[in-house]
Tab-separated table of C-alpha atoms in Angstrom:
chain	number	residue	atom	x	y	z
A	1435	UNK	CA	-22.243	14.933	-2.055
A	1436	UNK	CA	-18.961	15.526	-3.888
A	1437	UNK	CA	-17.452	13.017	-5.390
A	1438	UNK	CA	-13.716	11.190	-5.058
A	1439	UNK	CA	-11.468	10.375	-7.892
A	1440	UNK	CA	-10.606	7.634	-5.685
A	1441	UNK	CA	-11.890	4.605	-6.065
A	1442	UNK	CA	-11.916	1.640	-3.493
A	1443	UNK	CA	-10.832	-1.243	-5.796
A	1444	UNK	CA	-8.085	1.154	-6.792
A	1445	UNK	CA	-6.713	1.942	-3.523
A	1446	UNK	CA	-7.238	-1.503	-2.265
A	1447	UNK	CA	-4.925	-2.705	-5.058
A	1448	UNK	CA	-2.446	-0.054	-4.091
A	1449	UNK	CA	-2.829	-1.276	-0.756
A	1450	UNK	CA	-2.147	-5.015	-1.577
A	1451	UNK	CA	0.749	-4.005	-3.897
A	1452	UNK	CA	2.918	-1.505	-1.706
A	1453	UNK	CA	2.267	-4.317	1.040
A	1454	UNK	CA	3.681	-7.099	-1.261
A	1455	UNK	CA	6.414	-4.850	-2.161
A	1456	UNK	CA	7.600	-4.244	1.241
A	1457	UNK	CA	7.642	-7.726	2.246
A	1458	UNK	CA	9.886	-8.741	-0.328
A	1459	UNK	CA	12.180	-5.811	0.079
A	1460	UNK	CA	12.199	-6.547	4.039
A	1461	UNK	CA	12.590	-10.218	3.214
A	1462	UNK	CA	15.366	-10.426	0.208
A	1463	UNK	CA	17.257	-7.218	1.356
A	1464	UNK	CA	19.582	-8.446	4.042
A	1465	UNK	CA	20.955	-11.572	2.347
A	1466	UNK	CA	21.125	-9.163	-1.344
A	1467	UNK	CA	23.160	-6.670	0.378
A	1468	UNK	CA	25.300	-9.167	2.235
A	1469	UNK	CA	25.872	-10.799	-0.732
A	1470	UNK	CA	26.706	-7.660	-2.517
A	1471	UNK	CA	29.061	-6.233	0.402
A	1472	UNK	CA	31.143	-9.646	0.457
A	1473	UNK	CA	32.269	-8.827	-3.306
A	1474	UNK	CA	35.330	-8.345	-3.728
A	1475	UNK	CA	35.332	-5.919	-6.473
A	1476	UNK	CA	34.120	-3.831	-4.182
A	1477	UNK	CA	37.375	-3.070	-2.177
A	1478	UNK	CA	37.495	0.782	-2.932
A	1479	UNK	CA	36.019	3.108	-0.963
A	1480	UNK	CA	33.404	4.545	-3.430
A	1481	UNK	CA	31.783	1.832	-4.269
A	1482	UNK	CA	31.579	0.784	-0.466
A	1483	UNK	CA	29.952	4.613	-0.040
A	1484	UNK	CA	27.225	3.876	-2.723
A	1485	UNK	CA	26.647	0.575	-1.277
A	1486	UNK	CA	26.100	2.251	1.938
A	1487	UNK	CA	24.048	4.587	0.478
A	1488	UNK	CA	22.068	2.083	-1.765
A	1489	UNK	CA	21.586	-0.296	1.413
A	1490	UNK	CA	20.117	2.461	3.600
A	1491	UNK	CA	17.889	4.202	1.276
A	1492	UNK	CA	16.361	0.521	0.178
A	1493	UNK	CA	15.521	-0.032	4.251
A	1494	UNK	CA	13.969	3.018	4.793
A	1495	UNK	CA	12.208	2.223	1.896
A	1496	UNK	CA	11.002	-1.169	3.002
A	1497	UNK	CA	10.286	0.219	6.650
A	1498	UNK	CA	7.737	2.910	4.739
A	1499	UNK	CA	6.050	0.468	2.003
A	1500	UNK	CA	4.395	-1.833	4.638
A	1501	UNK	CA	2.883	0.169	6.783
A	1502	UNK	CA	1.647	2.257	3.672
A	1503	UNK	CA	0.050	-0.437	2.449
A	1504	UNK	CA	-1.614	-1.607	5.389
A	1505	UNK	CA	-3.515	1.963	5.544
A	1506	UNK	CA	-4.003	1.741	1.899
A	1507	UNK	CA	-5.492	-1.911	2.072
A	1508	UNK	CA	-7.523	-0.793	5.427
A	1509	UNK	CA	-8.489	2.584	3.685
A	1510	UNK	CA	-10.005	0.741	0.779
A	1511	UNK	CA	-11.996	-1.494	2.508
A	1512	UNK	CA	-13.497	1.300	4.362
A	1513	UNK	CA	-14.062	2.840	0.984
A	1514	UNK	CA	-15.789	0.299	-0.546
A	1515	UNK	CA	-18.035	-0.657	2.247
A	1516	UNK	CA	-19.108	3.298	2.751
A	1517	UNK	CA	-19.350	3.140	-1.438
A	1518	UNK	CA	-21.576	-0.164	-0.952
A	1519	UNK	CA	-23.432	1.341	1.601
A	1520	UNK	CA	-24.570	4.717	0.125
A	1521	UNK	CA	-25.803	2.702	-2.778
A	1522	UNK	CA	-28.051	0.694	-1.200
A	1523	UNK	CA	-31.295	2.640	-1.040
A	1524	UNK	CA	-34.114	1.176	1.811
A	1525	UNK	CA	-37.411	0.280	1.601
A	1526	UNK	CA	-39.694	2.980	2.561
A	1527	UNK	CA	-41.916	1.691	5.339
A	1528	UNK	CA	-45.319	2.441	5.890
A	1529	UNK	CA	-44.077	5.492	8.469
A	1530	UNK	CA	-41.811	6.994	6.144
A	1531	UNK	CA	-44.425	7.091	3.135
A	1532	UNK	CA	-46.260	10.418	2.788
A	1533	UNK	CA	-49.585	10.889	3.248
């Protein structure tokens, strides 16, 4: 059986992170870019541009982060319990003992 260079603790940790992350980006973004877009120093039309820009590419970021996370989380726990399970070695019984 080949091996991964995956581990499940490491991609549940992934998991938990990218899922934290996205929560606070989905949860802190809309008053942060309010806040920033009722500046105003930021009157010229540049700087409105790049706030666009900045405000658009941080949502798509938050919309990917959670659901990344989620598969990562769900992926890990899968990996451990298959990890957990192929470690476990059974009993042999009397049937399965030669003779």
């Amino acid at each position: 059986m080949r091996t991964s260079k995956f581990r499940a603790r490491v991609v549940l940790w992934w998991g938990i992170g990218l899922l934290l992350v996205g929560v606070l980006v989905e949860l802190f973004l809309p008053p942060l870019s309010f806040g920033i877009m009722a500046v105003g120093s930021t009157g010229t039309q540049v700087d409105q541009g790049l706030l666009a820009l900045l405000d658009s590419a941080l949502r798509v970021a938050a919309s990917l982060l959670t659901p990344v996370g989620t598969a990562l989380l769900g992926a890990g726990v899968v990996m451990a319990y298959l990890e957990r399970r192929d470690t476990v070695v059974p009993e042999p019984t009397e049937a399965s003992l030669p003779e």
